[in-house]
Amino acid sequence: MDKIVSLCRRRGFVFPSSEIYGGLGSTYDYGHYGVLLRDNIRQLWLRAMVRERDDIVALDSAVILNPRVWEASGHLAEFNDPLVDCRTCKLRFRADQLGQSQCGRKPSKHPGETPECDLTEPRQFNLMFQTHVGALQDESSVAYLRPETAQGIFINFKNVLQLARRKPPFGIAQIGKAFRNEITPGNFVFRVREFELMEMEYFVPPDEAAEWHRYWIEERMGWYRKYGLRESMLRAREHGEEERSHYSSATSDLEYRYPIGWQELEGVANRGDFDLTQHTKHSGTKLEYVGSDGERYTPWVIEPAVSMERIFVALLADAYHEEEVAERQRTVLQLHPAMSPVKAAVLPLINKNEDMVARARRLYEELRGEWVVEYDDSGQIGRRYRRQDEIGTPFAFTIDEQTLEDETVTVRHRDSLAQERLPISGVKAWLGDALRRDWRSPKGD
Ligand code: GAP
């Protein structure tokens, strides 16, 4: 994890937030390559969830909702972590994660391990961030930043059902920021207080719920495999009853073997009719499906939910690779080309050669209309290749003396380091084909 954090910092993927003011615990800002990688994740998720399907529509609901939403959803009463305080070191810990927490008294004892630790009984601590809406700051103006985007979907169920003329099974997908006042954030962006959730609520006839639950576990596993995560690093794990959220009838975590061990990447929950029933009760608006033949029922909900941050860390962890090539250390991000922030680099071999530079600029301008490409003419060519390797650019096109003679360029492949020559006029079509090809991690399965 340290190596990934250091690469992200060095190459401007991620910066600790508010750094010039000493930072703000576990809050991060994303730099250029981080933004591009996140955009690819977002677009590929939307493509699989919305663009390539007939049965799922998109939604973008508000972050701050009527606080009664959180009463109905159970988050005000149930979205808690059990906390203990230590009267000796004055720190606060999650009661269910004492083994992974660090005691305030160094060196690195876990809280409660020695008799000096004086822990209180666990108390419930609500994870929602509170704010006030409007000029008054009293009980009547309290509101919450959403801890999940799902509730914005449930309260719009009727709108979508009517206006999009949908019939179960159908889904509503949403990407947006969510906020949780996590007690023990950490491990880089793996657990943060502000994250981008990607959730899809799939409404189904109740007797089909178990079948659709299995379907979505498989579908989402397939998505991770398609975008390059190795099979051996992925598994599905079913929650025990005690582990499930208050709304869940069954949940399976899709876990990735992060540098910190097997951890939840995505959750696929069967939420039953919990949410629609609760909002019907609390709002007085009936949230049910009524067929043209008079058939009526409250659909059950299957929900695949994942944060951008968990995918981001999994992709980087899977892609990070160090090797020695010609007695030099090479660090490379072996990302699926569809995920790579930059798809190709265009490099004139000699930056003082005006013809080479002009040729390279022309190729760069042709390609950038279609993809994110980089032009780089600074420093030795080997160093330029290594810069591209570190940000995961799958292909580099080099314009050299031969280009000026025969109108061909060298293409260098990031993963195999193979080089071949192509006519410069065919580069755009070649790159289009190369980016469409299936890709497997050079590390194997
Ligand atoms: N609507 C369902 C829901 O919110 P969850 O398991 O609490 O379920 C869904 O969260 C996903 O959000 C998780 O599978 C994980 O990918 C991500 N996630 C949860 N807490 C997070 C945090 N503090 N930082 C980053 N990602 C988080």
PDB file of C-alpha atoms and ligand atoms in Angstrom, residues 75 79 147-151 154 178 180 182 185 189-199 201 224 239 245 247 251 253-254 258 264-269 271 303-311, ligand 1:
ATOM      1  CA  HIS A  75     -30.480   5.412   9.334  1.00  0.00           C
ATOM      2  CA  PHE A  79     -26.709   3.577  11.131  1.00  0.00           C
ATOM      3  CA  PRO A 147     -24.646   8.333   3.812  1.00  0.00           C
ATOM      4  CA  GLU A 148     -25.885   6.389   0.762  1.00  0.00           C
ATOM      5  CA  THR A 149     -27.367   7.446  -2.578  1.00  0.00           C
ATOM      6  CA  ALA A 150     -29.921   4.629  -2.475  1.00  0.00           C
ATOM      7  CA  GLN A 151     -32.566   6.600  -0.550  1.00  0.00           C
ATOM      8  CA  PHE A 154     -36.329   4.951  -3.394  1.00  0.00           C
ATOM      9  CA  ALA A 178     -21.834  10.040   0.072  1.00  0.00           C
ATOM     10  CA  ARG A 180     -19.981   9.036   6.651  1.00  0.00           C
ATOM     11  CA  GLU A 182     -16.149   7.067   9.997  1.00  0.00           C
ATOM     12  CA  PRO A 185     -10.883   5.902   8.384  1.00  0.00           C
ATOM     13  CA  VAL A 189      -8.684   6.103   0.153  1.00  0.00           C
ATOM     14  CA  PHE A 190      -9.969   2.647   1.109  1.00  0.00           C
ATOM     15  CA  ARG A 191     -12.007   4.046   4.014  1.00  0.00           C
ATOM     16  CA  VAL A 192     -12.711   7.760   3.851  1.00  0.00           C
ATOM     17  CA  ARG A 193     -15.406  10.096   5.129  1.00  0.00           C
ATOM     18  CA  GLU A 194     -16.366  11.523   1.750  1.00  0.00           C
ATOM     19  CA  PHE A 195     -16.600   9.085  -1.144  1.00  0.00           C
ATOM     20  CA  GLU A 196     -18.326   8.564  -4.459  1.00  0.00           C
ATOM     21  CA  LEU A 197     -20.927   5.813  -4.385  1.00  0.00           C
ATOM     22  CA  MET A 198     -22.081   3.919  -7.445  1.00  0.00           C
ATOM     23  CA  GLU A 199     -25.373   2.244  -6.642  1.00  0.00           C
ATOM     24  CA  GLU A 201     -31.437  -0.436  -7.123  1.00  0.00           C
ATOM     25  CA  TYR A 224     -14.283  -6.715 -12.458  1.00  0.00           C
ATOM     26  CA  HIS A 239     -22.694 -12.191   5.157  1.00  0.00           C
ATOM     27  CA  SER A 245     -27.268  -4.088   7.656  1.00  0.00           C
ATOM     28  CA  TYR A 247     -32.335  -3.276   5.752  1.00  0.00           C
ATOM     29  CA  THR A 251     -25.886  -9.663   1.380  1.00  0.00           C
ATOM     30  CA  ASP A 253     -19.598  -8.949  -0.407  1.00  0.00           C
ATOM     31  CA  LEU A 254     -17.451  -9.084  -3.488  1.00  0.00           C
ATOM     32  CA  TYR A 258      -6.082  -5.652  -1.082  1.00  0.00           C
ATOM     33  CA  GLU A 264     -15.071  -5.585   0.830  1.00  0.00           C
ATOM     34  CA  LEU A 265     -14.874  -4.134  -2.636  1.00  0.00           C
ATOM     35  CA  GLU A 266     -18.593  -4.119  -3.426  1.00  0.00           C
ATOM     36  CA  GLY A 267     -21.723  -5.217  -1.588  1.00  0.00           C
ATOM     37  CA  VAL A 268     -24.621  -6.903  -3.368  1.00  0.00           C
ATOM     38  CA  ALA A 269     -27.634  -6.807  -1.050  1.00  0.00           C
ATOM     39  CA  ARG A 271     -32.983  -5.281   0.538  1.00  0.00           C
ATOM     40  CA  GLU A 303     -28.643  -3.550  -4.833  1.00  0.00           C
ATOM     41  CA  PRO A 304     -25.071  -3.703  -6.118  1.00  0.00           C
ATOM     42  CA  ALA A 305     -23.220  -0.843  -4.347  1.00  0.00           C
ATOM     43  CA  VAL A 306     -19.579   0.101  -4.577  1.00  0.00           C
ATOM     44  CA  SER A 307     -17.481   3.188  -4.042  1.00  0.00           C
ATOM     45  CA  MET A 308     -15.235   4.678  -6.670  1.00  0.00           C
ATOM     46  CA  GLU A 309     -12.495   4.670  -4.019  1.00  0.00           C
ATOM     47  CA  ARG A 310     -12.609   0.895  -3.442  1.00  0.00           C
ATOM     48  CA  ILE A 311     -12.400   0.264  -7.198  1.00  0.00           C
TER      49      ILE A 311
HETATM   50  N1  GAP B   1     -26.508   1.424  -0.122  1.00  0.00           N
HETATM   51  C1  GAP B   1     -25.763   0.346   0.415  1.00  0.00           C
HETATM   52  C2  GAP B   1     -24.581   0.752   1.128  1.00  0.00           C
HETATM   53  O1  GAP B   1     -24.345   1.924   1.308  1.00  0.00           O
HETATM   54  P1  GAP B   1     -22.422  -0.186   2.258  1.00  0.00           P
HETATM   55  O2  GAP B   1     -21.886  -1.585   2.313  1.00  0.00           O
HETATM   56  O3  GAP B   1     -22.529   0.560   3.553  1.00  0.00           O
HETATM   57  O4  GAP B   1     -23.827  -0.289   1.550  1.00  0.00           O
HETATM   58  C3  GAP B   1     -21.529   0.332  -0.114  1.00  0.00           C
HETATM   59  O5  GAP B   1     -21.553   0.658   1.247  1.00  0.00           O
HETATM   60  C4  GAP B   1     -20.115   0.378  -0.654  1.00  0.00           C
HETATM   61  O6  GAP B   1     -19.535   1.639  -0.387  1.00  0.00           O
HETATM   62  C5  GAP B   1     -19.143  -0.628  -0.004  1.00  0.00           C
HETATM   63  O7  GAP B   1     -19.262  -1.887  -0.617  1.00  0.00           O
HETATM   64  C6  GAP B   1     -17.812   0.028  -0.310  1.00  0.00           C
HETATM   65  O8  GAP B   1     -17.474  -0.230  -1.675  1.00  0.00           O
HETATM   66  C7  GAP B   1     -18.134   1.498  -0.205  1.00  0.00           C
HETATM   67  N2  GAP B   1     -17.812   2.146   1.091  1.00  0.00           N
HETATM   68  C8  GAP B   1     -18.489   2.059   2.252  1.00  0.00           C
HETATM   69  N3  GAP B   1     -17.931   2.824   3.191  1.00  0.00           N
HETATM   70  C9  GAP B   1     -16.865   3.441   2.611  1.00  0.00           C
HETATM   71  C10 GAP B   1     -15.877   4.371   3.056  1.00  0.00           C
HETATM   72  N4  GAP B   1     -15.896   4.872   4.297  1.00  0.00           N
HETATM   73  N5  GAP B   1     -14.906   4.766   2.198  1.00  0.00           N
HETATM   74  C11 GAP B   1     -14.880   4.292   0.916  1.00  0.00           C
HETATM   75  N6  GAP B   1     -15.800   3.429   0.446  1.00  0.00           N
HETATM   76  C12 GAP B   1     -16.784   2.997   1.270  1.00  0.00           C
END
